[in-house]
Each structure stands twice: as structure tokens, then as C-alpha cells.
mmCIF file of C-alpha atoms in Angstrom:
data_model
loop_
_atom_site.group_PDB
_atom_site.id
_atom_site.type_symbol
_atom_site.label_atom_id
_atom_site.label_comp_id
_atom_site.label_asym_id
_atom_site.label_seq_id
_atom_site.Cartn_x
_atom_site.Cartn_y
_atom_site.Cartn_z
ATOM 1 C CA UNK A 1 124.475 120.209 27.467
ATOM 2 C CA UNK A 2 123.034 123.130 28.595
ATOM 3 C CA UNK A 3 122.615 122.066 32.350
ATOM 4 C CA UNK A 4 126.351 120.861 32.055
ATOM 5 C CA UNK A 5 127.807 124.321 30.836
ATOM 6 C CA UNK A 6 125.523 126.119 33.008
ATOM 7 C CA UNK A 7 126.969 123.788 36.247
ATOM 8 C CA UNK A 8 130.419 124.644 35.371
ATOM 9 C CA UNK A 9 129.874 128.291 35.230
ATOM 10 C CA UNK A 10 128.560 128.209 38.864
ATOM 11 C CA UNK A 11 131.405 125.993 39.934
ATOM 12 C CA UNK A 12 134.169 128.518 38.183
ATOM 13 C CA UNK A 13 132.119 131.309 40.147
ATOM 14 C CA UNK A 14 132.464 129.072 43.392
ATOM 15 C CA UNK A 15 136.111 129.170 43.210
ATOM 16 C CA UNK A 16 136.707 132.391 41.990
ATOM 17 C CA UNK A 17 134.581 133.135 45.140
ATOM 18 C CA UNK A 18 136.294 131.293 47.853
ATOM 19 C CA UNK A 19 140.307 132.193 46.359
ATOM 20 C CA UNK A 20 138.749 136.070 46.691
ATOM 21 C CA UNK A 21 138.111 135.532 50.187
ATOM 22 C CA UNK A 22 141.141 133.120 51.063
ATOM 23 C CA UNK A 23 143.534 135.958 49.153
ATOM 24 C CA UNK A 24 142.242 138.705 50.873
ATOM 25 C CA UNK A 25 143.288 136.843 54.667
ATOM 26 C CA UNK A 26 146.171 135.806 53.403
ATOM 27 C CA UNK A 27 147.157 139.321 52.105
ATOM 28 C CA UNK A 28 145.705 140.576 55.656
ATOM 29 C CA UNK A 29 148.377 137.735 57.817
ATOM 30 C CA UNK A 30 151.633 138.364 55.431
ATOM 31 C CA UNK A 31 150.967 141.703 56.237
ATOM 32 C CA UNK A 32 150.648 141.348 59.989
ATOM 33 C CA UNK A 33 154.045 138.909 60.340
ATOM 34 C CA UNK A 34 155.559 141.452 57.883
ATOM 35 C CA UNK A 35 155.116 144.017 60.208
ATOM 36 C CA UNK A 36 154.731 146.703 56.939
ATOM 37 C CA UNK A 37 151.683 147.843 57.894
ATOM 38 C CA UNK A 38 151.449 146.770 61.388
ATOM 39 C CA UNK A 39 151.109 150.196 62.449
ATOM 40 C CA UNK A 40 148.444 151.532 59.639
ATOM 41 C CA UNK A 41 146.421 148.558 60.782
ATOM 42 C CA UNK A 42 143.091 148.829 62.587
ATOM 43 C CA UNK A 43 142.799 145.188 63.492
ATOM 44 C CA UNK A 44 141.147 144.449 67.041
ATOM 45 C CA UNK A 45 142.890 142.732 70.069
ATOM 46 C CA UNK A 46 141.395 139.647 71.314
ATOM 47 C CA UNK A 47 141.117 140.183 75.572
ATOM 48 C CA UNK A 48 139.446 136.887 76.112
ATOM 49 C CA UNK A 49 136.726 134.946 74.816
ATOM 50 C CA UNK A 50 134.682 137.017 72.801
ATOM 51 C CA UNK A 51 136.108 140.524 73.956
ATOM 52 C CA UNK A 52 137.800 143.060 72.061
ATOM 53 C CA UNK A 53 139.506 146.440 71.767
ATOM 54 C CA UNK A 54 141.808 148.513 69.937
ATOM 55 C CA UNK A 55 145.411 149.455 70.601
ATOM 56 C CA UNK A 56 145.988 152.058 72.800
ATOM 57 C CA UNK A 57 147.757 154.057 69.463
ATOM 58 C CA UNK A 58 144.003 155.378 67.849
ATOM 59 C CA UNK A 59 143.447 157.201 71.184
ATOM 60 C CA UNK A 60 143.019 159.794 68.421
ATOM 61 C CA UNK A 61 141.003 158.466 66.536
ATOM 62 C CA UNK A 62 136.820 157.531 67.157
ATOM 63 C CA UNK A 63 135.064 154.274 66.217
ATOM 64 C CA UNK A 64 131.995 154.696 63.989
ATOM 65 C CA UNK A 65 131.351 151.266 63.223
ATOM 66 C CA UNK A 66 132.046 147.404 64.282
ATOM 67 C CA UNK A 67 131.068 144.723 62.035
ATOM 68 C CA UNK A 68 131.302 141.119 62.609
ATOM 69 C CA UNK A 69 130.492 138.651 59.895
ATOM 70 C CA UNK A 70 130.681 135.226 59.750
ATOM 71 C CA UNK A 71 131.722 132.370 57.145
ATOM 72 C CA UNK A 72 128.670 130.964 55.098
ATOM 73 C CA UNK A 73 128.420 127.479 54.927
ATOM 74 C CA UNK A 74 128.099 126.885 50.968
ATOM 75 C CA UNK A 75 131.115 125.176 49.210
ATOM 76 C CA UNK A 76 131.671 128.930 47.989
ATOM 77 C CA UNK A 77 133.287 129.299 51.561
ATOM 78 C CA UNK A 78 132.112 133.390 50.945
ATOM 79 C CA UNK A 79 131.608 135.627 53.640
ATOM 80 C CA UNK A 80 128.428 136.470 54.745
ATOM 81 C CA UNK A 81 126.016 139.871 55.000
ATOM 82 C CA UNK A 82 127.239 140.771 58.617
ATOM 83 C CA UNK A 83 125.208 139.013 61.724
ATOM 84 C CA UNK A 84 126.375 142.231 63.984
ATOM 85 C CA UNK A 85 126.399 145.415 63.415
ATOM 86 C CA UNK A 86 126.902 148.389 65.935
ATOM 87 C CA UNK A 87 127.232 152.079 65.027
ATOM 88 C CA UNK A 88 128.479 155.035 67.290
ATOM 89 C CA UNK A 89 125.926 157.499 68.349
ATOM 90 C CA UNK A 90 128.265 159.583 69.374
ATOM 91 C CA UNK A 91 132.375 160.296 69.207
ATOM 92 C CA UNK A 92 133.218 157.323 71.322
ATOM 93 C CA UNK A 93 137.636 157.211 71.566
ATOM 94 C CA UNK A 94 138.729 154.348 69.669
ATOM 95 C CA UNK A 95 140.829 153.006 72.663
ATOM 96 C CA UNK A 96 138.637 153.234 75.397
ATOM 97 C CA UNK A 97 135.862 150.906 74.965
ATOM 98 C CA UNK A 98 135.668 147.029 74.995
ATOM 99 C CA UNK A 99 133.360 145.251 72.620
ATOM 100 C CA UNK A 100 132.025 141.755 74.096
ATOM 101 C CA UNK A 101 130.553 140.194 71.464
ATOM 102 C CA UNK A 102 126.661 140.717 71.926
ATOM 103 C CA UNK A 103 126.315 143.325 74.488
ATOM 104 C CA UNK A 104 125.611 147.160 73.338
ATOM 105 C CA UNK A 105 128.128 149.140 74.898
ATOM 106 C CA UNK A 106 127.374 152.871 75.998
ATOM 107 C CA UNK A 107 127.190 155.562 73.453
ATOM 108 C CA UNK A 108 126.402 152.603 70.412
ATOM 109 C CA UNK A 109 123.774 151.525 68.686
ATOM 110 C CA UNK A 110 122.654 147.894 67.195
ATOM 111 C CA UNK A 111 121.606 148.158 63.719
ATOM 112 C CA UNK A 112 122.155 144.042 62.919
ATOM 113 C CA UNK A 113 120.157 141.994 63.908
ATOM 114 C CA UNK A 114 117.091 144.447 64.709
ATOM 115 C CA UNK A 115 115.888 144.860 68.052
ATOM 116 C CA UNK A 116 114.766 143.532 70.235
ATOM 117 C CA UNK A 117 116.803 140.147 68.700
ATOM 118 C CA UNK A 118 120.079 139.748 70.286
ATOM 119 C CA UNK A 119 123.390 138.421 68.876
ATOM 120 C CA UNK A 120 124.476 135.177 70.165
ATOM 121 C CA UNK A 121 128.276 134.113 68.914
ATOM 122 C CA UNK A 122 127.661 129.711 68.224
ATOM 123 C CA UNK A 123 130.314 127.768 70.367
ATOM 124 C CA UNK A 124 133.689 127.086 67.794
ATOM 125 C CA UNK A 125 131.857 129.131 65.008
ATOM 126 C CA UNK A 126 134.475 130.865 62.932
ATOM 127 C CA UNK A 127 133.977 134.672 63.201
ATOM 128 C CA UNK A 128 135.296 138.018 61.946
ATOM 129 C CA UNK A 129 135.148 141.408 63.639
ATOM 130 C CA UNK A 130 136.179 144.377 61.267
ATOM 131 C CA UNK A 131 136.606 148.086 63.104
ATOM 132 C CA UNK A 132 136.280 151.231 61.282
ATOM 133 C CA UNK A 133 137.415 154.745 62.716
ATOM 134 C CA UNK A 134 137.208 157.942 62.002
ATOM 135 C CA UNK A 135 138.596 160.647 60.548
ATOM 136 C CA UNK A 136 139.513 157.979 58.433
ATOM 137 C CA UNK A 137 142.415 158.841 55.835
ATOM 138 C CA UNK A 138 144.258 156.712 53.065
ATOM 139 C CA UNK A 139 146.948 155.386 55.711
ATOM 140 C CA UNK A 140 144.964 153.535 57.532
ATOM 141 C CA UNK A 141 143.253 149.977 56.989
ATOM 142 C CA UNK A 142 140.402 148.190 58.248
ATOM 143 C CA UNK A 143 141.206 144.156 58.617
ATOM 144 C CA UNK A 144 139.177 141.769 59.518
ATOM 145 C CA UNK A 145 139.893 139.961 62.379
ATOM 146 C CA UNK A 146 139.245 136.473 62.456
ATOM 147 C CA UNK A 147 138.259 134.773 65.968
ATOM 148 C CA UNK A 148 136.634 131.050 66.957
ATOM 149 C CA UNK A 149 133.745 131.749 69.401
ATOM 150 C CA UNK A 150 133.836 130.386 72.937
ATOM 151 C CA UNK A 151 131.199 130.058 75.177
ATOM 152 C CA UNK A 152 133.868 129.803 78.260
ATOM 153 C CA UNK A 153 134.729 133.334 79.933
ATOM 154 C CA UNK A 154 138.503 134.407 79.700
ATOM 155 C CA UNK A 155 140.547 134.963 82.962
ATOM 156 C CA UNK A 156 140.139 138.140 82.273
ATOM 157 C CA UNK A 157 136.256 138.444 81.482
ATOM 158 C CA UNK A 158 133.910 138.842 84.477
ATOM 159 C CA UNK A 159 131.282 135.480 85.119
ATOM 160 C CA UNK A 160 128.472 136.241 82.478
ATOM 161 C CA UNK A 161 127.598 138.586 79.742
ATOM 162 C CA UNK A 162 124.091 139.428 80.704
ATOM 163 C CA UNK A 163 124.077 143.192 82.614
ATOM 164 C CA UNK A 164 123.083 142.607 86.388
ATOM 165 C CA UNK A 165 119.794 144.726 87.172
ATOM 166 C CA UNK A 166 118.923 146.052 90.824
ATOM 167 C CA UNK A 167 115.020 145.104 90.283
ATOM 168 C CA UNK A 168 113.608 147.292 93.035
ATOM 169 C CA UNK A 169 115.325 150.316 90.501
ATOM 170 C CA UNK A 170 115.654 148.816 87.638
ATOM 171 C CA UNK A 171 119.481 149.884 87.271
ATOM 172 C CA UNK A 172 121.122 147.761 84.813
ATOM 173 C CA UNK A 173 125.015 147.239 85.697
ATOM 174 C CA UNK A 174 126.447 146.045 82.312
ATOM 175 C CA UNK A 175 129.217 143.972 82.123
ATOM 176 C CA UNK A 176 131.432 146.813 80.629
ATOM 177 C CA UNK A 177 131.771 150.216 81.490
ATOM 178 C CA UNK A 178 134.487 151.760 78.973
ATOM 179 C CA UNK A 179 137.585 149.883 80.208
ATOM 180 C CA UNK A 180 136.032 148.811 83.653
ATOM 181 C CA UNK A 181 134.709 145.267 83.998
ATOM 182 C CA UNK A 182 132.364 143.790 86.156
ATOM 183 C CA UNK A 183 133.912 141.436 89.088
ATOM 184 C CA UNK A 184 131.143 140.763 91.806
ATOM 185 C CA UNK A 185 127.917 141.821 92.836
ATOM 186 C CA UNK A 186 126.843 142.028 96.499
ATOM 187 C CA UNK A 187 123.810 141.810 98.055
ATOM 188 C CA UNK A 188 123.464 143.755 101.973
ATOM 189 C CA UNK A 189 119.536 142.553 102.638
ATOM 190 C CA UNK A 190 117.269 139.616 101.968
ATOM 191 C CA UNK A 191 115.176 142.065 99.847
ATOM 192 C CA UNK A 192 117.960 143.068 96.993
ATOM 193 C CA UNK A 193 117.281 146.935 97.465
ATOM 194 C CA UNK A 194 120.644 147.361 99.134
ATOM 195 C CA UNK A 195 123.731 146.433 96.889
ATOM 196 C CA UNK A 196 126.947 147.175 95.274
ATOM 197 C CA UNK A 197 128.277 146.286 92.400
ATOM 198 C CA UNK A 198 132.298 146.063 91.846
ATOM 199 C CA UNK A 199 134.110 147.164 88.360
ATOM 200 C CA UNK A 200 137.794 146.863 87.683
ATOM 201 C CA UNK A 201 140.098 148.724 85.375
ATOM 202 C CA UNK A 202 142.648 146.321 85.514
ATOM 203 C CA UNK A 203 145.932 148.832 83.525
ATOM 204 C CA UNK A 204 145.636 151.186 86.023
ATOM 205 C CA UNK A 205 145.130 148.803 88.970
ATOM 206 C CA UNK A 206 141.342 151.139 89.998
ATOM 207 C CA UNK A 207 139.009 149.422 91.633
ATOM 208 C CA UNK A 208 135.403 150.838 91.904
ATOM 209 C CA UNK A 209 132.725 149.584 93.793
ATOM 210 C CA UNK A 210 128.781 151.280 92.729
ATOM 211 C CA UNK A 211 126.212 151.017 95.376
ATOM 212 C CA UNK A 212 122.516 151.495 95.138
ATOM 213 C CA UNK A 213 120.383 151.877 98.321
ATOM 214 C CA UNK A 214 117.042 153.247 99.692
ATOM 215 C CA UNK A 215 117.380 157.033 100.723
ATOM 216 C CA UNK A 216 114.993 156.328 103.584
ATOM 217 C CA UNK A 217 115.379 155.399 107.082
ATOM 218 C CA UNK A 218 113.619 152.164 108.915
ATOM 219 C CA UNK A 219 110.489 154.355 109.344
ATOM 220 C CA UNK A 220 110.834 155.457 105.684
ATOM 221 C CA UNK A 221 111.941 158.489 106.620
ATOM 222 C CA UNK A 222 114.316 160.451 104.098
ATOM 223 C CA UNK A 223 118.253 160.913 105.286
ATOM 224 C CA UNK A 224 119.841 164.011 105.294
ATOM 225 C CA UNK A 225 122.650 163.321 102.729
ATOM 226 C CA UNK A 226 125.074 165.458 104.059
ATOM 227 C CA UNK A 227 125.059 163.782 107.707
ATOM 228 C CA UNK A 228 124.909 160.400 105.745
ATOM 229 C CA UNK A 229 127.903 161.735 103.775
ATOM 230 C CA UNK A 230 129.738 162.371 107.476
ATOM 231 C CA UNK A 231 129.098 159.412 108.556
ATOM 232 C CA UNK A 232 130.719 157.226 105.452
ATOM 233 C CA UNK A 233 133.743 159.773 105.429
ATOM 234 C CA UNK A 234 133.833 158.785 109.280
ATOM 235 C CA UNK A 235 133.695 154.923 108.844
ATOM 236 C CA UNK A 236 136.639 155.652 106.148
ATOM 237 C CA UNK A 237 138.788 157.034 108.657
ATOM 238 C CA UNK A 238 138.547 154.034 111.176
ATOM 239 C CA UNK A 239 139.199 151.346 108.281
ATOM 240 C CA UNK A 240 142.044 152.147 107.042
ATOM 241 C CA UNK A 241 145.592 153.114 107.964
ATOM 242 C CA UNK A 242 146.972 156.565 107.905
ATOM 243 C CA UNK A 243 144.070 158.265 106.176
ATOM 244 C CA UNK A 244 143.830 162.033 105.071
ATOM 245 C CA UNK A 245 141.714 164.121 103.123
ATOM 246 C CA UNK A 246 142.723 165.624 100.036
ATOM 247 C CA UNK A 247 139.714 167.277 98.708
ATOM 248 C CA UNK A 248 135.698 167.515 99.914
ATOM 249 C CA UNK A 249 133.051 169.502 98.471
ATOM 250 C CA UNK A 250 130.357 170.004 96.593
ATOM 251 C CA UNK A 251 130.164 168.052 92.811
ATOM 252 C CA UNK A 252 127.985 167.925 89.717
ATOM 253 C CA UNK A 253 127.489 164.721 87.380
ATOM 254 C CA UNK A 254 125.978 165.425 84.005
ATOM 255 C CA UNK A 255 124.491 162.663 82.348
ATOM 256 C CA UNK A 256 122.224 162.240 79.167
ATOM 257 C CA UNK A 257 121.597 165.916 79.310
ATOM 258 C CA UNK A 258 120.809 165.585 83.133
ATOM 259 C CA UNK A 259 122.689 167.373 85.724
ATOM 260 C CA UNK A 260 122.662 165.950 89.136
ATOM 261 C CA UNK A 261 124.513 167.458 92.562
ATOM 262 C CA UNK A 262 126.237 165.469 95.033
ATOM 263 C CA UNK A 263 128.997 165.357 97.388
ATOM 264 C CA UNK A 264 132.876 164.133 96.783
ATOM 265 C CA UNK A 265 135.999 163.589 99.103
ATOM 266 C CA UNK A 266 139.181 162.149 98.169
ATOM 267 C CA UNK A 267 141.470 160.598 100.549
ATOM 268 C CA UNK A 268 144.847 159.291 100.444
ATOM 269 C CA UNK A 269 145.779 156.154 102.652
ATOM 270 C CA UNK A 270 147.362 152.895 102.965
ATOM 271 C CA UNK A 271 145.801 149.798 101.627
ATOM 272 C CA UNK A 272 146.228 146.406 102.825
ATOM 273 C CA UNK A 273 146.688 144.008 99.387
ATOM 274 C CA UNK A 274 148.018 140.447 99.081
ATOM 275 C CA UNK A 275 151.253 142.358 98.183
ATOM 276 C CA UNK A 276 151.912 144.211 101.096
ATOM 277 C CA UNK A 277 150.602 148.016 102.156
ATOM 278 C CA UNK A 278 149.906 149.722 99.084
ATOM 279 C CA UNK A 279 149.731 153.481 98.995
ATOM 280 C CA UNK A 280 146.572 154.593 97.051
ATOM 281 C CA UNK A 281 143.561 157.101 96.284
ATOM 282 C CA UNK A 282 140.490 156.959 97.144
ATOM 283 C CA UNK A 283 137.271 159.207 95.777
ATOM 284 C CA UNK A 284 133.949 158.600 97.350
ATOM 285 C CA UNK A 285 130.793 160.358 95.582
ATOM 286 C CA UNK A 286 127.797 160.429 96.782
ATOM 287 C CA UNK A 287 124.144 161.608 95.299
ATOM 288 C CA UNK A 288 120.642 161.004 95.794
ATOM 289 C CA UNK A 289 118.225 159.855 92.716
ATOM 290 C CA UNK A 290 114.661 159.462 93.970
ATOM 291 C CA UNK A 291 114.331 157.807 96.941
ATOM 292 C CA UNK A 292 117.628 155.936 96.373
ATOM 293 C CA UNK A 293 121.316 156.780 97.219
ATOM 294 C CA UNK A 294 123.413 155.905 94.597
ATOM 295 C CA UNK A 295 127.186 156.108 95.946
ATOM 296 C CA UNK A 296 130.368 155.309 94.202
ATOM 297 C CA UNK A 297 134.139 154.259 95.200
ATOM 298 C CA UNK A 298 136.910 154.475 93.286
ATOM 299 C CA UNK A 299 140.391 153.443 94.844
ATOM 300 C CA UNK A 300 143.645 153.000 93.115
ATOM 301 C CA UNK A 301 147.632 153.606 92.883
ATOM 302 C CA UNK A 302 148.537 157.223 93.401
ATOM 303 C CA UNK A 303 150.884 157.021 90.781
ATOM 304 C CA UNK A 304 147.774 156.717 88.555
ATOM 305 C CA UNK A 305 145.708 159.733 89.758
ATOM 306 C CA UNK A 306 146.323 161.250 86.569
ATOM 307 C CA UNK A 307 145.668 158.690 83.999
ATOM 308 C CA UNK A 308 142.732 157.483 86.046
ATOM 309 C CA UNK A 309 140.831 160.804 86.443
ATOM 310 C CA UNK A 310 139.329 160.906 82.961
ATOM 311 C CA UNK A 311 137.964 157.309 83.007
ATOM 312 C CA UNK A 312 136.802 158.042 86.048
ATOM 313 C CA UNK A 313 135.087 160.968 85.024
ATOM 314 C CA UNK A 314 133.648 158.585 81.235
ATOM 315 C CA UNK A 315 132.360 155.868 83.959
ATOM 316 C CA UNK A 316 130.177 157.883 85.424
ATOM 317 C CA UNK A 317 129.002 159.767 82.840
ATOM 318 C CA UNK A 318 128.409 156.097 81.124
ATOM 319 C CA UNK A 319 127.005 154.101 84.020
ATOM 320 C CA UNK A 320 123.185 155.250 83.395
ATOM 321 C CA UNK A 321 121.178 155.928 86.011
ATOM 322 C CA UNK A 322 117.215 154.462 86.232
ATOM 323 C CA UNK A 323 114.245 156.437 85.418
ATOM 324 C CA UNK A 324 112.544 157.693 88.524
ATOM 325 C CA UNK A 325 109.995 159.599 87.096
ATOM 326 C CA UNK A 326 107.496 156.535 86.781
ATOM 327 C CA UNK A 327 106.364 154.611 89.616
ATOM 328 C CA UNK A 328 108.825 152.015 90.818
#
């Protein structure tokens, strides 16, 4: 009798268990169609595949923590502990990051699983992601948003997930950058020590191309960087149509605590695109890290110049640089 009563107790917690769960996201989707609290709702956008990000309405706000749990597979249907967990490391805007499900984006840190173990979203597993923000007030609610994983990339996703590394550096090009995403990588010699690396911020229409590249001649001889610098603001000039400079001088990057000095120019031109001549921007930076150049390019409408200049200005401070004070 005993084992009977004590069998229906666990089945009565089973339920009570799984209508908890099933309440709660059916409270969360009434609430969504309603459109009540569609606008107090912190509940992540799906880009493709297994990417997310928030609306563009908390660009007040910060993200301290993501979550993602997933469904257990007892009859109790309960939700899990979490199988991901990320939390900020510093005050990261809540709309200008993208989250792809296993990567650890800049200025985050992975506190689920531990390190060094990685998580892997299961093909068709069911999923939920829950964002929380900060300052957080009484208005505003965390859902969780449920999502089936997918091993295929999106349209909108770039090929893999895995961050490319330049060996001979060791600089790791992740697959995000804030709201940049990584298109195609390039190599210019047989050896890999010349390459670039192209991101896209597809809103704003900006793309930016990152090259890395010895600082040496043939004789491994170091190049003066400002006649290098010349001679790239030169080959601009002859590529493209009606070309003329804006700004050129002297810059600073500060990153990690590091300050670094380089050189800028900005150029307005025309653009040749599969939609006709484009009128655009264009800011080429250029610095030297050890005995490599690293040299970026960053091209888009000039009706964005404004909005752009602050990512801009996050992408570089995010996109870390190697560590040159060991031996390469």
C-alpha cells in the first residue's frame, strides 16, 4: 500500500510539475499575441539558426545575463538547471550585440558549462534563451524564448561558428563582432601570413574588411608605415571613381587598457554595386602591432556616417588584437 500511495504522490508532483511549466509559456504567448506587454517584454529575436538579439528599443538598457535552458526528458516535462550561461563583464548595450548560440561574444563571460567545455545546441533539440538587463525595474519582464536548434546556417549567418585564426599571429576573427558578421576570409600567399578578413553590418549597409600582414619587406626589412600608408591612400585613388579626401591624420585605438597609434583617412567616392553607382564612405586605418600591420576598411552609405561611427568605433575596440609580447 505504501509503494502505491507513495507512486501516486510522485505522479501528482509530475503533473503539478509539467502544468507549472506549460502555464507559464502559455501565459508568456497570450501575452505576446495580446500585444499587452509586448513592449515591457525582454524576449530575444531569432536572426537565423541559432542567433539572437534584442530589439533595438533597450538601447538603454545593458545585458547582464543570458541563460538558455533546455527541456528535461522525464515525463515531468520540467525545465532543466541551464546548459548555458554567459554573464557581462562589463556594461555591454542591450541592442548591440548578437548571441550565436555557443560562441563567447566580447565583453562576456561563460559561467555554464565550465571552461574549457563548450556548448553545443543538439540538431531539433527544443531550447530556451531567457535575457536579463539592467537597471532592471518592475516594468519590465524577462521571457523565455523558446527556439528548435538547427545545425544549418541562416541566410543571414556567415558559413561556420568556429572564430577563424591567422596562425602565424594567432588573431582569432570571431564570427561576431557586435552587430558585424563574418562573410569571407581571404588568403594573399601560400603561407597564410597575409590575409583579410570581411565583416558586414548588414542595417547600415557597412562593409569592413580587417587585414593582417607582415610589417617587413622581402629582405625582412621593417616598412616605414607612413610611406606604406601613401601608398594604400594612392592605390585608393586609382580604384575608384571620383574620390576625395575628407579627413587624414594621426589616430589612437585603445583597447583592453592598451593604447596604440596609427594613421586614418576618410574618403568619399562612388562605388560600383550590383545596383548601380552608389555614393559612400570610406575610412582606412592603419597601425603596426609587432612585426605585423594590422589595417582596417570600413565603407558604407553616406547617409549612414552618423549611425555607423559608433559601431565603428565598438568594432575596433572589440576585435582583439594578438599578444606579441611572446615569441610567435
Amino acid at each position: 500500500m505504501n509503494n502505491i500511495a507513495n507512486s501516486e504522490v510522485e505522479n501528482l508532483k509530475r503533473v503539478y510539475r509539467y502544468y507549472r511549466v506549460l502555464s507559464l509559456i502559455t501565459l508568456t504567448g497570450i501575452s505576446l499575441i495580446a500585444g499587452c506587454l509586448e513592449e515591457n517584454l525582454i524576449y530575444p529575436e531569432i536572426i537565423s539558426g541559432n542567433t539572437f538579439r534584442l530589439p533595438d528599443r533597450w538601447e538603454e538598457k545593458y545585458i547582464s545575463c543570458v541563460e538558455v535552458y533546455r527541456m528535461s526528458g522525464s515525463s515531468s516535462g520540467t525545465l532543466s538547471v541551464p546548459v548555458w550561461t554567459l554573464r557581462a563583464t562589463e556594461r555591454v548595450p542591450a541592442n548591440r550585440v548578437i548571441f550565436a548560440a555557443g560562441i563567447i561574444p566580447h565583453g562576456f563571460e561563460q559561467t555554464i558549462p565550465e571552461l574549457p567545455e563548450q556548448f553545443r545546441p543538439e540538431e531539433g533539440e527544443q531550447y530556451y534563451i531567457k535575457v536579463l538587463i539592467e537597471p532592471a525595474d518592475s516594468n519590465t519582464i524577462s521571457v523565455l524564448r523558446p527556439w528548435r536548434a538547427s545545425a544549418i546556417p541562416g541566410p543571414n549567418s556567415p558559413n561556420d561558428v568556429q572564430p577563424y585564426i591567422h596562425k602565424a599571429s594567432k588573431m582569432e576573427f570571431p564570427p561576431y563582432v557586435g552587430l558585424f558578421s563574418k562573410r569571407e576570409v581571404t588568403l594573399f600567399d601560400k603561407m597564410g601570413q597575409d590575409i583579410s578578413v570581411e565583416y558586414i553590418q548588414r542595417a547600415l549597409g557597412c562593409i569592413t574588411t580587417v587585414y593582417i600582414y607582415p610589417a617587413t619587406d622581402l629582405m625582412n626589412r621593417p616598412v616605414d608605415m607612413k610611406m606604406h600608408f601613401d601608398q594604400i591612400e594612392a592605390a585608393i585613388r586609382s580604384s575608384y571613381g571620383e574620390v576625395s579626401a575628407v579627413t587624414r591624420g594621426e589616430t589612437v585605438l585603445e583597447q583592453d587598457g592598451s593604447t596604440y597609434h596609427g594613421l586614418h583617412s576618410a574618403f568619399a567616392m562612388i562605388w560600383q554595386s550590383s545596383r548601380g553607382n552608389v555614393r559612400v564612405f570610406s575610412d582606412l586605418y592603419l597601425f603596426r602591432h609587432g612585426r605585423w600591420f594590422i589595417k582596417y576598411r570600413f565603407t558604407y552609405p553616406r547617409d549612414s556616417r552618423r549611425s555607423i561611427e559608433e559601431q565603428i568605433d565598438q568594432f575596433m575596440e572589440s576585435l582583439e588584437w594578438p599578444d606579441v609580447s611572446t615569441p610567435l
